mmCIF file of C-alpha atoms in Angstrom:
data_model
loop_
_atom_site.group_PDB
_atom_site.id
_atom_site.type_symbol
_atom_site.label_atom_id
_atom_site.label_comp_id
_atom_site.label_asym_id
_atom_site.label_seq_id
_atom_site.Cartn_x
_atom_site.Cartn_y
_atom_site.Cartn_z
ATOM 1 C CA MET N 1 0.000 0.000 0.000
ATOM 2 C CA ILE N 2 1.148 3.556 -0.672
ATOM 3 C CA LYS N 3 1.796 5.614 2.398
ATOM 4 C CA THR N 4 0.419 9.139 2.364
ATOM 5 C CA SER N 5 1.540 10.248 5.786
ATOM 6 C CA LEU N 6 3.805 13.236 6.398
ATOM 7 C CA PRO N 7 6.985 11.094 6.253
ATOM 8 C CA ALA N 8 5.900 9.580 2.955
ATOM 9 C CA LEU N 9 5.139 12.978 1.441
ATOM 10 C CA LEU N 10 8.405 14.379 2.717
ATOM 11 C CA ALA N 11 10.369 11.480 1.277
ATOM 12 C CA MET N 12 8.536 11.817 -2.041
ATOM 13 C CA SER N 13 9.469 15.490 -2.183
ATOM 14 C CA LEU N 14 13.113 14.500 -1.977
ATOM 15 C CA LEU N 15 12.967 11.896 -4.767
ATOM 16 C CA ALA N 16 11.883 12.726 -8.263
ATOM 17 C CA GLY N 17 11.327 9.415 -9.989
ATOM 18 C CA CYS N 18 12.858 7.137 -12.569
ATOM 19 C CA ALA N 19 12.330 8.543 -16.046
ATOM 20 C CA SER N 20 13.788 11.244 -18.244
ATOM 21 C CA THR N 21 11.371 14.013 -19.155
ATOM 22 C CA GLY N 22 13.660 16.192 -21.266
ATOM 23 C CA ASP N 23 12.718 19.841 -21.692
ATOM 24 C CA SER N 24 9.491 20.234 -19.790
ATOM 25 C CA GLU N 25 6.606 22.350 -21.068
ATOM 26 C CA PRO N 26 4.448 24.501 -18.780
ATOM 27 C CA ASN N 27 1.883 22.414 -16.938
ATOM 28 C CA PRO N 28 -1.520 24.128 -16.526
ATOM 29 C CA GLN N 29 -1.890 22.425 -13.154
ATOM 30 C CA ASP N 30 1.316 24.089 -11.939
ATOM 31 C CA PRO N 31 0.829 27.871 -12.361
ATOM 32 C CA TRP N 32 3.216 28.557 -9.445
ATOM 33 C CA GLU N 33 6.084 26.550 -10.921
ATOM 34 C CA GLY N 34 8.744 29.164 -10.169
ATOM 35 C CA PHE N 35 7.924 29.176 -6.464
ATOM 36 C CA ASN N 36 7.485 25.414 -6.377
ATOM 37 C CA ARG N 37 10.873 24.778 -7.976
ATOM 38 C CA ASN N 38 12.579 26.943 -5.357
ATOM 39 C CA VAL N 39 10.896 25.002 -2.582
ATOM 40 C CA TYR N 40 11.853 21.729 -4.255
ATOM 41 C CA THR N 41 15.490 22.850 -4.337
ATOM 42 C CA PHE N 42 15.324 23.560 -0.609
ATOM 43 C CA ASN N 43 13.811 20.137 0.110
ATOM 44 C CA ASP N 44 16.329 18.385 -2.137
ATOM 45 C CA THR N 45 19.261 20.097 -0.406
ATOM 46 C CA LEU N 46 17.895 19.108 2.978
ATOM 47 C CA ASP N 47 17.626 15.525 1.833
ATOM 48 C CA ARG N 48 21.091 15.396 0.296
ATOM 49 C CA TYR N 49 22.916 16.604 3.378
ATOM 50 C CA ALA N 50 20.685 15.364 6.196
ATOM 51 C CA LEU N 51 17.955 12.820 5.532
ATOM 52 C CA LYS N 52 19.610 10.642 2.902
ATOM 53 C CA PRO N 53 22.824 9.961 4.866
ATOM 54 C CA VAL N 54 20.771 8.964 7.914
ATOM 55 C CA ALA N 55 18.578 6.709 5.783
ATOM 56 C CA GLN N 56 21.642 5.064 4.250
ATOM 57 C CA GLY N 57 23.064 4.341 7.700
ATOM 58 C CA TYR N 58 19.710 2.979 8.876
ATOM 59 C CA ASP N 59 19.437 0.738 5.820
ATOM 60 C CA TYR N 60 22.986 -0.544 6.305
ATOM 61 C CA VAL N 61 22.692 -1.520 9.969
ATOM 62 C CA THR N 62 19.026 -2.559 10.150
ATOM 63 C CA PRO N 63 18.083 -6.105 9.061
ATOM 64 C CA GLU N 64 15.407 -6.347 6.400
ATOM 65 C CA LEU N 65 13.105 -8.226 8.771
ATOM 66 C CA VAL N 66 13.253 -5.338 11.227
ATOM 67 C CA GLN N 67 12.625 -2.795 8.484
ATOM 68 C CA ASP N 68 9.583 -4.787 7.392
ATOM 69 C CA GLY N 69 8.288 -4.721 10.951
ATOM 70 C CA VAL N 70 8.758 -0.969 11.221
ATOM 71 C CA GLY N 71 6.901 -0.415 7.951
ATOM 72 C CA ASN N 72 4.079 -2.718 9.058
ATOM 73 C CA PHE N 73 3.770 -0.871 12.358
ATOM 74 C CA PHE N 74 3.267 2.553 10.800
ATOM 75 C CA SER N 75 1.030 1.162 8.061
ATOM 76 C CA ASN N 76 -1.162 -0.355 10.758
ATOM 77 C CA LEU N 77 -1.540 3.021 12.458
ATOM 78 C CA GLY N 78 -2.626 4.441 9.111
ATOM 79 C CA GLU N 79 -5.712 2.226 9.210
ATOM 80 C CA VAL N 80 -7.282 4.756 11.597
ATOM 81 C CA ARG N 81 -7.122 7.435 8.921
ATOM 82 C CA THR N 82 -8.486 5.034 6.311
ATOM 83 C CA MET N 83 -11.404 3.976 8.516
ATOM 84 C CA PHE N 84 -12.373 7.568 9.278
ATOM 85 C CA ASN N 85 -12.275 8.752 5.670
ATOM 86 C CA SER N 86 -13.928 5.614 4.314
ATOM 87 C CA VAL N 87 -16.942 6.374 6.489
ATOM 88 C CA LEU N 88 -16.994 10.002 5.331
ATOM 89 C CA GLN N 89 -16.954 8.764 1.733
ATOM 90 C CA TRP N 90 -19.694 6.220 2.453
ATOM 91 C CA LYS N 91 -17.333 3.341 1.602
ATOM 92 C CA TRP N 92 -18.605 0.980 4.248
ATOM 93 C CA ALA N 93 -16.947 -2.146 2.877
ATOM 94 C CA ASN N 94 -13.554 -0.444 2.839
ATOM 95 C CA ALA N 95 -14.143 0.871 6.361
ATOM 96 C CA GLY N 96 -15.026 -2.628 7.572
ATOM 97 C CA ILE N 97 -11.959 -4.228 6.037
ATOM 98 C CA SER N 98 -9.724 -1.501 7.438
ATOM 99 C CA THR N 99 -11.228 -2.028 10.893
ATOM 100 C CA GLY N 100 -10.617 -5.761 10.620
ATOM 101 C CA ARG N 101 -7.030 -5.173 9.520
ATOM 102 C CA LEU N 102 -6.399 -2.882 12.475
ATOM 103 C CA LEU N 103 -7.830 -5.349 14.995
ATOM 104 C CA LEU N 104 -6.101 -8.410 13.552
ATOM 105 C CA ASN N 105 -2.704 -6.827 12.996
ATOM 106 C CA SER N 106 -2.762 -5.094 16.384
ATOM 107 C CA THR N 107 -3.421 -8.378 18.193
ATOM 108 C CA VAL N 108 -2.230 -11.397 16.206
ATOM 109 C CA GLY N 109 0.290 -9.167 14.440
ATOM 110 C CA ILE N 110 1.809 -8.082 17.781
ATOM 111 C CA GLY N 111 1.049 -4.383 17.706
ATOM 112 C CA GLY N 112 1.206 -4.203 13.927
ATOM 113 C CA LEU N 113 4.777 -5.482 13.570
ATOM 114 C CA PHE N 114 3.433 -8.302 11.412
ATOM 115 C CA ASP N 115 0.715 -8.187 8.755
ATOM 116 C CA PRO N 116 -1.400 -11.350 8.949
ATOM 117 C CA ALA N 117 -4.348 -9.445 7.438
ATOM 118 C CA SER N 118 -2.581 -9.126 4.098
ATOM 119 C CA GLU N 119 -1.665 -12.814 4.196
ATOM 120 C CA LEU N 120 -5.388 -13.534 4.480
ATOM 121 C CA GLY N 121 -6.081 -11.350 1.454
ATOM 122 C CA TRP N 122 -7.598 -8.462 3.419
ATOM 123 C CA THR N 123 -6.586 -5.570 1.166
ATOM 124 C CA VAL N 124 -7.883 -2.049 1.497
ATOM 125 C CA ASP N 125 -7.845 1.235 -0.418
ATOM 126 C CA GLU N 126 -5.995 3.782 1.677
ATOM 127 C CA GLU N 127 -7.973 6.961 2.217
ATOM 128 C CA ASP N 128 -7.113 10.424 3.521
ATOM 129 C CA PHE N 129 -9.058 13.654 3.877
ATOM 130 C CA GLY N 130 -7.699 15.074 0.618
ATOM 131 C CA GLN N 131 -9.361 12.145 -1.148
ATOM 132 C CA THR N 132 -12.516 12.721 0.877
ATOM 133 C CA LEU N 133 -12.649 16.357 -0.258
ATOM 134 C CA ALA N 134 -12.305 15.156 -3.854
ATOM 135 C CA VAL N 135 -15.188 12.695 -3.423
ATOM 136 C CA TRP N 136 -17.255 15.532 -1.949
ATOM 137 C CA GLY N 137 -16.651 17.547 -5.123
ATOM 138 C CA ALA N 138 -13.856 19.907 -4.091
ATOM 139 C CA GLY N 139 -11.608 20.945 -6.967
ATOM 140 C CA GLN N 140 -7.958 19.957 -6.963
ATOM 141 C CA GLY N 141 -6.557 23.469 -7.247
ATOM 142 C CA PRO N 142 -2.990 24.260 -8.326
ATOM 143 C CA TYR N 143 -0.070 21.956 -7.615
ATOM 144 C CA LEU N 144 1.913 23.096 -4.589
ATOM 145 C CA MET N 145 5.344 22.075 -3.303
ATOM 146 C CA LEU N 146 5.386 22.586 0.450
ATOM 147 C CA PRO N 147 8.576 23.186 2.448
ATOM 148 C CA LEU N 148 9.427 19.955 4.301
ATOM 149 C CA PHE N 149 6.011 18.428 3.559
ATOM 150 C CA GLY N 150 6.707 17.991 -0.142
ATOM 151 C CA PRO N 151 4.295 17.661 -3.102
ATOM 152 C CA SER N 152 0.668 18.597 -2.634
ATOM 153 C CA THR N 153 -2.244 20.522 -4.107
ATOM 154 C CA LEU N 154 -4.460 23.144 -2.531
ATOM 155 C CA ARG N 155 -7.076 20.465 -1.892
ATOM 156 C CA ASP N 156 -4.619 18.023 -0.321
ATOM 157 C CA THR N 157 -3.077 20.808 1.763
ATOM 158 C CA ALA N 158 -6.522 21.692 3.109
ATOM 159 C CA GLY N 159 -6.956 18.061 4.172
ATOM 160 C CA MET N 160 -3.693 17.809 6.083
ATOM 161 C CA PRO N 161 -4.961 19.223 9.423
ATOM 162 C CA VAL N 162 -7.726 16.599 9.554
ATOM 163 C CA ASP N 163 -5.243 13.819 8.767
ATOM 164 C CA TYR N 164 -3.019 15.138 11.563
ATOM 165 C CA PHE N 165 -5.756 14.480 14.108
ATOM 166 C CA ASN N 166 -6.270 10.979 12.691
ATOM 167 C CA ASP N 167 -2.686 9.971 13.467
ATOM 168 C CA PRO N 168 -2.570 8.075 16.783
ATOM 169 C CA ILE N 169 1.066 9.079 17.306
ATOM 170 C CA ASN N 170 0.034 12.711 17.756
ATOM 171 C CA TYR N 171 -1.865 11.758 20.918
ATOM 172 C CA LEU N 172 1.189 10.426 22.727
ATOM 173 C CA GLU N 173 1.905 12.651 25.706
ATOM 174 C CA GLU N 174 5.639 11.986 25.848
ATOM 175 C CA ASP N 175 7.319 14.357 23.396
ATOM 176 C CA LYS N 176 10.461 12.277 23.003
ATOM 177 C CA VAL N 177 8.455 9.183 22.102
ATOM 178 C CA ARG N 178 6.172 11.072 19.720
ATOM 179 C CA TYR N 179 8.969 12.818 17.839
ATOM 180 C CA GLY N 180 11.109 9.699 17.894
ATOM 181 C CA LEU N 181 8.404 7.639 16.209
ATOM 182 C CA LYS N 182 7.826 10.306 13.565
ATOM 183 C CA ALA N 183 11.550 10.459 12.847
ATOM 184 C CA LEU N 184 11.714 6.674 12.578
ATOM 185 C CA ASP N 185 8.793 6.653 10.145
ATOM 186 C CA LEU N 186 10.476 9.284 7.989
ATOM 187 C CA VAL N 187 13.864 7.555 7.933
ATOM 188 C CA ASP N 188 12.337 4.137 7.233
ATOM 189 C CA THR N 189 10.298 5.564 4.351
ATOM 190 C CA ARG N 190 13.352 7.299 2.883
ATOM 191 C CA ALA N 191 15.450 4.142 3.219
ATOM 192 C CA GLY N 192 12.837 2.243 1.235
ATOM 193 C CA LEU N 193 13.403 4.609 -1.704
ATOM 194 C CA LEU N 194 17.188 4.290 -1.901
ATOM 195 C CA GLU N 195 17.136 1.614 -4.596
ATOM 196 C CA GLN N 196 14.639 3.538 -6.717
ATOM 197 C CA GLU N 197 16.849 6.623 -6.531
ATOM 198 C CA LYS N 198 19.507 4.887 -8.627
ATOM 199 C CA LEU N 199 17.188 5.117 -11.642
ATOM 200 C CA ILE N 200 16.617 8.871 -11.417
ATOM 201 C CA GLN N 201 17.395 10.918 -14.522
ATOM 202 C CA GLY N 202 15.926 13.863 -16.384
ATOM 203 C CA ASP N 203 14.014 16.778 -14.893
ATOM 204 C CA ARG N 204 13.541 15.668 -11.309
ATOM 205 C CA TYR N 205 11.031 18.367 -10.417
ATOM 206 C CA SER N 206 8.736 17.755 -13.403
ATOM 207 C CA PHE N 207 8.711 14.016 -12.872
ATOM 208 C CA ILE N 208 7.758 14.128 -9.214
ATOM 209 C CA ARG N 209 5.037 16.680 -9.936
ATOM 210 C CA ASP N 210 3.508 14.591 -12.703
ATOM 211 C CA ALA N 211 3.935 11.350 -10.756
ATOM 212 C CA TYR N 212 2.282 12.855 -7.680
ATOM 213 C CA LEU N 213 -0.703 14.203 -9.602
ATOM 214 C CA GLN N 214 -1.184 10.901 -11.436
ATOM 215 C CA ARG N 215 -0.879 8.901 -8.220
ATOM 216 C CA ARG N 216 -3.420 11.094 -6.434
ATOM 217 C CA ASN N 217 -5.865 10.728 -9.318
ATOM 218 C CA PHE N 218 -5.324 6.960 -9.171
ATOM 219 C CA GLU N 219 -6.009 6.901 -5.415
ATOM 220 C CA ILE N 220 -9.070 9.143 -5.617
ATOM 221 C CA ASN N 221 -10.580 6.852 -8.248
ATOM 222 C CA ASP N 222 -9.643 3.722 -6.250
ATOM 223 C CA GLY N 223 -7.417 2.461 -9.038
ATOM 224 C CA LYS N 224 -9.988 2.849 -11.822
ATOM 225 C CA LEU N 225 -8.186 3.974 -14.964
ATOM 226 C CA GLY N 226 -11.223 4.284 -17.219
ATOM 227 C CA ASP N 227 -11.914 2.620 -20.547
ATOM 228 C CA ASP N 228 -9.039 1.572 -22.783
ATOM 229 C CA PRO N 229 -9.834 2.439 -26.435
ATOM 230 C CA PHE N 230 -7.302 -0.147 -27.626
ATOM 231 C CA ALA N 231 -9.253 -2.914 -25.891
ATOM 232 C CA SER N 232 -12.064 -2.494 -28.432
ATOM 233 C CA ASP N 233 -12.094 -4.108 -31.841
ATOM 234 C CA SER N 234 -12.754 -0.752 -33.473
ATOM 235 C CA PHE N 235 -11.853 2.798 -32.553
ATOM 236 C CA ASP N 236 -11.458 6.070 -34.429
ATOM 237 C CA ASP N 237 -9.273 9.162 -34.186
ATOM 238 C CA ALA N 238 -11.638 10.704 -31.657
ATOM 239 C CA ASP N 239 -10.996 7.770 -29.336
ATOM 240 C CA LEU N 240 -7.260 8.373 -29.608
ATOM 241 C CA ASP N 241 -7.612 12.072 -28.902
ATOM 242 C CA GLY N 242 -9.597 11.312 -25.781
ATOM 243 C CA ALA N 243 -7.208 8.615 -24.667
ATOM 244 C CA PHE N 244 -4.155 10.868 -24.647
ATOM 245 C CA ALA N 245 -5.794 14.115 -23.573
ATOM 246 C CA PRO N 246 -4.677 15.056 -20.034
ATOM 247 C CA GLU N 247 -7.364 15.070 -17.421
ATOM 248 C CA ASP N 248 -8.063 18.525 -16.061
ATOM 249 C CA ASP N 249 -8.938 18.464 -12.370
ATOM 250 C CA SER N 250 -7.650 21.891 -11.629
ATOM 251 C CA GLN N 251 -11.024 23.530 -11.110
#
């Protein structure tokens, strides 16, 4: 499952992707590109000299089994956010599965360190309040690169405060424990992207922007990509135009 927590967004802001884009053309969904590129440069510098070295050390000394357990633990906490937003979106089946995952992984899975729910085939669509706003009809708004938080849109940024209150870690009274867990989540997420980073080339900023917007559209539509004109026995030029026309969700 794709993590959409603060650490995941922050790590995404510090990695661009794995494809060359060449000379990029203006994207109508990114009217503030000049500002966003400056913020991206800040985030990338922070990663290069701070986060990445820590993640490399963590990846080197931490066994894969332990890293899997850490990832499972934070993914299990994310079920709270998914349950809450599934209800708001009237996705009762998804809310029920997410509740079952949380209960099973928190007990049989020893606090979420293991993921027996996935072994049983209990899969769920992750949900956050940005997706809920989209389901309610809120427009995406311009793309926005946030300092530290990474890639977003106006709609997703508006949903972040609600997601904050759906994170169980934020209710821990001990500051050292709370901040320590958040730091661990961030470093573990960044370490998981080290191998992918080796494939990076081209315009890093443009790729992560386009990848983020496509991924969010994929999540909002629960993985539904729409009709494939090539799957039909017959199609005309109009079908091709529609197939390759970019979707405009900027209103």
